Short mmCIF file of C-alpha atoms and ligand atoms in Angstrom, two decimals:
data_model
loop_
_atom_site.label_atom_id
_atom_site.label_comp_id
_atom_site.label_asym_id
_atom_site.label_seq_id
_atom_site.Cartn_x
_atom_site.Cartn_y
_atom_site.Cartn_z
CA MET X 1 117.61 126.25 109.64
CA ARG X 2 119.95 128.73 111.33
CA LYS X 3 120.45 128.14 115.06
CA ARG X 4 119.12 130.89 117.37
CA LEU X 5 121.95 132.85 119.01
CA ARG X 6 122.00 132.44 122.80
CA LEU X 7 123.53 135.53 124.36
CA GLY X 8 124.47 135.82 128.04
CA ILE X 9 124.60 139.34 129.52
CA MET X 10 126.70 139.41 132.70
CA GLY X 11 125.49 142.42 134.69
CA GLY X 12 127.36 143.85 137.65
CA THR X 13 129.03 146.86 139.17
CA PHE X 14 132.38 145.01 138.95
CA ASP X 15 134.03 147.22 141.57
CA PRO X 16 136.37 145.42 141.00
CA VAL X 17 135.76 142.40 138.74
CA HIS X 18 137.18 139.19 140.31
CA TYR X 19 137.62 135.46 139.71
CA GLY X 20 134.14 134.75 141.17
CA HIS X 21 132.57 136.77 138.33
CA LEU X 22 134.78 135.11 135.69
CA VAL X 23 134.02 131.59 136.95
CA ALA X 24 130.28 132.41 137.09
CA ALA X 25 130.31 133.65 133.48
CA GLU X 26 132.18 130.54 132.30
CA GLU X 27 129.77 128.31 134.22
CA ALA X 28 126.75 130.06 132.65
CA LEU X 29 128.32 129.70 129.19
CA VAL X 30 128.56 125.93 129.61
CA GLN X 31 125.44 125.17 131.72
CA PHE X 32 123.09 127.21 129.53
CA ASN X 33 124.80 126.46 126.23
CA LEU X 34 125.40 130.15 125.48
CA ASP X 35 127.25 131.30 122.36
CA ARG X 36 129.03 134.08 124.25
CA VAL X 37 128.87 136.21 127.36
CA VAL X 38 128.84 140.00 127.21
CA PHE X 39 129.99 141.66 130.44
CA MET X 40 127.87 144.73 131.14
CA PRO X 41 129.37 147.02 133.80
CA THR X 42 126.69 149.32 135.27
CA GLY X 43 126.87 153.04 134.63
CA GLU X 44 125.19 154.46 137.74
CA PRO X 45 123.97 151.41 139.69
CA ALA X 46 120.41 151.46 141.03
CA ARG X 47 120.23 151.50 144.84
CA LYS X 48 123.86 152.46 145.38
CA SER X 49 123.49 156.22 145.90
CA ASP X 50 124.41 155.66 149.58
CA ARG X 51 127.97 154.54 148.83
CA ARG X 52 130.87 155.71 146.70
CA VAL X 53 131.13 153.71 143.50
CA THR X 54 134.36 153.84 141.47
CA PRO X 55 133.95 155.86 138.22
CA ALA X 56 132.43 153.73 135.48
CA GLU X 57 135.41 154.15 133.14
CA HIS X 58 137.75 152.43 135.67
CA ARG X 59 135.26 149.59 136.24
CA TYR X 60 134.80 149.19 132.48
CA LEU X 61 138.57 149.07 131.83
CA MET X 62 139.17 146.54 134.63
CA THR X 63 136.48 144.32 133.09
CA VAL X 64 138.12 144.61 129.65
CA ILE X 65 141.50 143.65 131.14
CA ALA X 66 140.01 140.67 133.03
CA THR X 67 138.18 139.23 130.01
CA ALA X 68 140.66 140.05 127.21
CA SER X 69 142.13 136.55 126.87
CA ASN X 70 138.78 134.71 126.63
CA PRO X 71 137.38 134.55 123.06
CA ASP X 72 133.86 133.80 124.41
CA PHE X 73 133.75 136.96 126.55
CA THR X 74 133.26 140.56 125.43
CA VAL X 75 132.48 143.81 127.29
CA SER X 76 129.77 146.32 126.40
CA ARG X 77 129.73 150.08 127.05
CA LEU X 78 125.95 150.28 126.74
CA GLU X 79 125.26 151.03 130.42
CA VAL X 80 128.46 153.01 131.00
CA ASP X 81 127.51 155.37 128.17
CA ARG X 82 123.78 155.64 129.01
CA PRO X 83 123.14 158.67 131.23
CA GLY X 84 121.16 158.36 134.45
CA VAL X 85 120.49 155.47 136.82
CA THR X 86 121.06 152.04 135.28
CA TYR X 87 117.95 149.86 135.06
CA THR X 88 118.30 146.33 133.73
CA VAL X 89 114.96 146.49 131.94
CA ASP X 90 116.20 149.44 129.79
CA THR X 91 119.35 147.51 128.85
CA MET X 92 117.51 144.34 127.92
CA MET X 93 114.93 146.26 125.85
CA GLN X 94 117.79 148.01 124.03
CA LEU X 95 119.52 144.67 123.38
CA ARG X 96 116.27 143.14 122.13
CA THR X 97 116.02 145.98 119.58
CA ILE X 98 119.68 145.57 118.54
CA HIS X 99 119.63 141.76 118.21
CA GLY X 100 116.03 141.19 117.08
CA PRO X 101 113.57 138.49 118.14
CA GLU X 102 115.71 135.59 116.92
CA THR X 103 118.33 136.00 119.66
CA GLU X 104 117.68 134.43 123.08
CA LEU X 105 118.82 136.75 125.86
CA PHE X 106 119.93 135.63 129.34
CA PHE X 107 120.70 138.17 132.08
CA ILE X 108 123.23 136.72 134.54
CA THR X 109 123.93 138.31 137.90
CA GLY X 110 124.20 137.70 141.65
CA ALA X 111 121.17 136.14 143.36
CA ASP X 112 120.56 139.09 145.70
CA ALA X 113 120.60 141.49 142.77
CA VAL X 114 118.09 139.26 140.91
CA LEU X 115 115.73 139.41 143.94
CA ASP X 116 116.19 143.18 143.88
CA ILE X 117 115.35 143.40 140.17
CA LEU X 118 112.18 141.34 140.72
CA THR X 119 110.88 143.98 143.16
CA TRP X 120 111.05 146.80 140.59
CA LYS X 121 107.87 147.79 138.82
CA ASP X 122 109.19 147.23 135.28
CA SER X 123 110.28 143.66 136.05
CA ASP X 124 107.14 142.38 134.25
CA SER X 125 108.49 143.71 130.96
CA LEU X 126 111.67 141.65 131.46
CA ALA X 127 109.65 138.46 131.10
CA ASP X 128 109.07 139.28 127.44
CA VAL X 129 112.73 139.79 126.62
CA CYS X 130 114.96 137.51 128.68
CA THR X 131 115.58 134.73 131.18
CA LEU X 132 117.33 135.68 134.42
CA ILE X 133 120.20 133.53 135.71
CA ALA X 134 120.88 133.99 139.42
CA ALA X 135 124.41 133.01 140.45
CA THR X 136 124.60 131.92 144.09
CA ARG X 137 127.14 130.73 146.57
CA PRO X 138 126.49 127.11 147.70
CA GLY X 139 124.07 127.08 150.66
CA TYR X 140 122.03 130.04 149.41
CA ASP X 141 118.31 129.68 150.23
CA LEU X 142 116.87 128.93 146.77
CA CYS X 143 113.26 128.98 148.12
CA ARG X 144 113.48 132.74 147.66
CA PHE X 145 113.20 132.12 143.90
CA GLU X 146 110.01 130.07 144.05
CA GLN X 147 108.03 131.22 141.04
CA LYS X 148 104.35 131.47 140.36
CA PRO X 149 103.85 129.63 137.06
CA GLY X 150 101.60 131.14 134.44
CA PRO X 151 101.59 133.12 131.22
CA GLY X 152 104.00 136.04 131.24
CA ALA X 153 105.86 134.76 134.33
CA LEU X 154 109.50 135.76 134.50
CA ARG X 155 111.86 132.82 134.02
CA VAL X 156 114.57 132.62 136.71
CA GLU X 157 117.26 129.92 136.61
CA THR X 158 119.72 129.42 139.46
CA MET X 159 123.34 128.37 139.29
CA GLU X 160 125.66 127.53 142.23
CA VAL X 161 129.19 128.88 141.90
CA PRO X 162 131.60 128.06 144.77
CA ALA X 163 134.07 130.72 143.58
CA LEU X 164 131.49 133.38 144.53
CA ALA X 165 132.89 133.18 148.06
CA ILE X 166 135.13 135.92 146.59
CA SER X 167 133.50 139.35 146.87
CA SER X 168 134.26 142.83 145.57
CA THR X 169 133.46 144.30 149.00
CA ASP X 170 136.07 142.07 150.62
CA ILE X 171 138.66 142.96 147.95
CA ARG X 172 138.09 146.71 148.48
CA SER X 173 138.51 146.33 152.25
CA ARG X 174 141.64 144.21 151.80
CA VAL X 175 143.23 146.83 149.51
CA ALA X 176 142.38 149.58 152.02
CA ALA X 177 143.92 147.50 154.84
CA HIS X 178 147.05 146.65 152.76
CA LYS X 179 146.17 142.94 152.88
CA PRO X 180 146.99 140.65 149.91
CA VAL X 181 144.48 140.24 147.08
CA ARG X 182 146.57 137.88 144.96
CA TYR X 183 144.54 134.88 143.63
CA LEU X 184 141.23 136.72 144.23
CA LEU X 185 141.31 138.64 140.94
CA PRO X 186 143.50 138.60 137.78
CA GLU X 187 146.97 139.99 138.46
CA ALA X 188 146.60 142.57 135.65
CA VAL X 189 143.45 143.92 137.34
CA ALA X 190 145.25 144.06 140.70
CA ALA X 191 148.05 146.02 138.96
CA TYR X 192 145.44 148.43 137.51
CA VAL X 193 144.03 148.94 141.02
CA ARG X 194 147.53 149.72 142.38
CA LYS X 195 148.45 152.00 139.47
CA ASN X 196 145.27 154.07 139.84
CA ARG X 197 145.33 153.92 143.65
CA LEU X 198 141.76 152.61 143.78
CA TYR X 199 140.14 151.59 147.11
CA GLU X 200 142.91 153.09 149.23
CA GLY X 201 140.38 154.83 151.44
CA ALA X 202 137.63 152.21 151.03
CA VAL X 203 135.55 151.17 154.04
P1 NAP N 1 125.02 144.12 144.22
O1 NAP N 1 123.76 144.44 144.93
O2 NAP N 1 126.22 144.95 144.48
O3 NAP N 1 125.42 142.61 144.43
C1 NAP N 1 124.63 141.69 145.09
C2 NAP N 1 125.44 140.41 145.22
O4 NAP N 1 125.57 139.82 143.91
C3 NAP N 1 126.85 140.64 145.74
O5 NAP N 1 127.21 139.53 146.51
C4 NAP N 1 127.65 140.70 144.45
O6 NAP N 1 129.00 140.31 144.66
C5 NAP N 1 126.95 139.70 143.57
N1 NAP N 1 127.09 139.97 142.13
C6 NAP N 1 126.91 141.16 141.50
N2 NAP N 1 127.05 140.99 140.17
C7 NAP N 1 127.34 139.67 139.98
C8 NAP N 1 127.58 138.88 138.84
N3 NAP N 1 127.54 139.41 137.61
N4 NAP N 1 127.85 137.57 139.01
C9 NAP N 1 127.87 137.02 140.23
N5 NAP N 1 127.65 137.71 141.36
C10 NAP N 1 127.38 139.03 141.23
O7 NAP N 1 124.73 144.06 142.67
P2 NAP N 1 124.94 145.18 141.62
O8 NAP N 1 126.33 145.02 141.11
O9 NAP N 1 124.45 146.50 142.10
O10 NAP N 1 123.91 144.72 140.49
C11 NAP N 1 124.11 143.56 139.75
C12 NAP N 1 123.35 143.70 138.44
O11 NAP N 1 121.94 143.78 138.69
C13 NAP N 1 123.71 144.96 137.67
O12 NAP N 1 123.69 144.69 136.32
C14 NAP N 1 122.62 145.93 138.05
O13 NAP N 1 122.41 146.95 137.08
C15 NAP N 1 121.43 144.98 138.16
N6 NAP N 1 120.40 145.52 139.05
C16 NAP N 1 119.35 146.12 138.46
C17 NAP N 1 118.34 146.67 139.21
C18 NAP N 1 117.20 147.30 138.49
O14 NAP N 1 117.18 147.32 137.29
N7 NAP N 1 116.26 147.82 139.20
C19 NAP N 1 118.41 146.62 140.61
C20 NAP N 1 119.51 145.97 141.19
C21 NAP N 1 120.51 145.43 140.39
P3 NAP N 1 130.21 141.30 144.19
O15 NAP N 1 130.01 142.56 145.00
O16 NAP N 1 131.41 140.54 144.53
O17 NAP N 1 129.98 141.55 142.73
#
């Protein structure tokens, strides 16, 4: 019998992508026995209309650069190319249609974003299509993920990743303040940031 494909979808704004994201994806690959991880940069992130988000094409290209050398990682344009606000439920429904019922789908993202997704009305539909993997920094209060068991309940797994002490917000502020970002993100991504003068006026 053919083994079911286990596909991890790594969702994030990736503004910019950094080593915390890459370590989290690698950890999910191993811990959850995934066949590969598809990075999925958001097009127009939900709940971010109050701050300037770098154009999707830059965030997509930085993610491609960061993942290029890993044969288990790929990057999808699905959300970047879909017009309107990005909702995870739309993406996972689309992937379910593309890959069929035989593929197991796992949506991996930061713990706070998972809590956010759970508060949206369509989150019930997610239960039918995927398992959520919440990546946390050590010390994160996991009680926030206590689940009510029962039919149709959304499955949420948690995963501690020490490297998630690195944050995109911190990197943007460091670039704006001319502080070093070496060892926080791949050098080729840092070069892309410099070349395109990203985050120079970031707050
Ligand atoms: P966010 O609120 O900016 O991030 C929340 C926290 O999670 C931050 O500390 C962030 O760190 C971290 N994080 C984000 N993506 C991560 C990842 N892939 N792995 C590990 N940590 C991660 O989150 P966001 O980027 O807007 O959203 C994350 C994902 O959730 C996206 O795919 C987004 O579309 C989805 N989302 C969907 C809905 C919805 O459908 N209603 C609502 C919210 C989020 P960094 O800033 O360092 O990344």
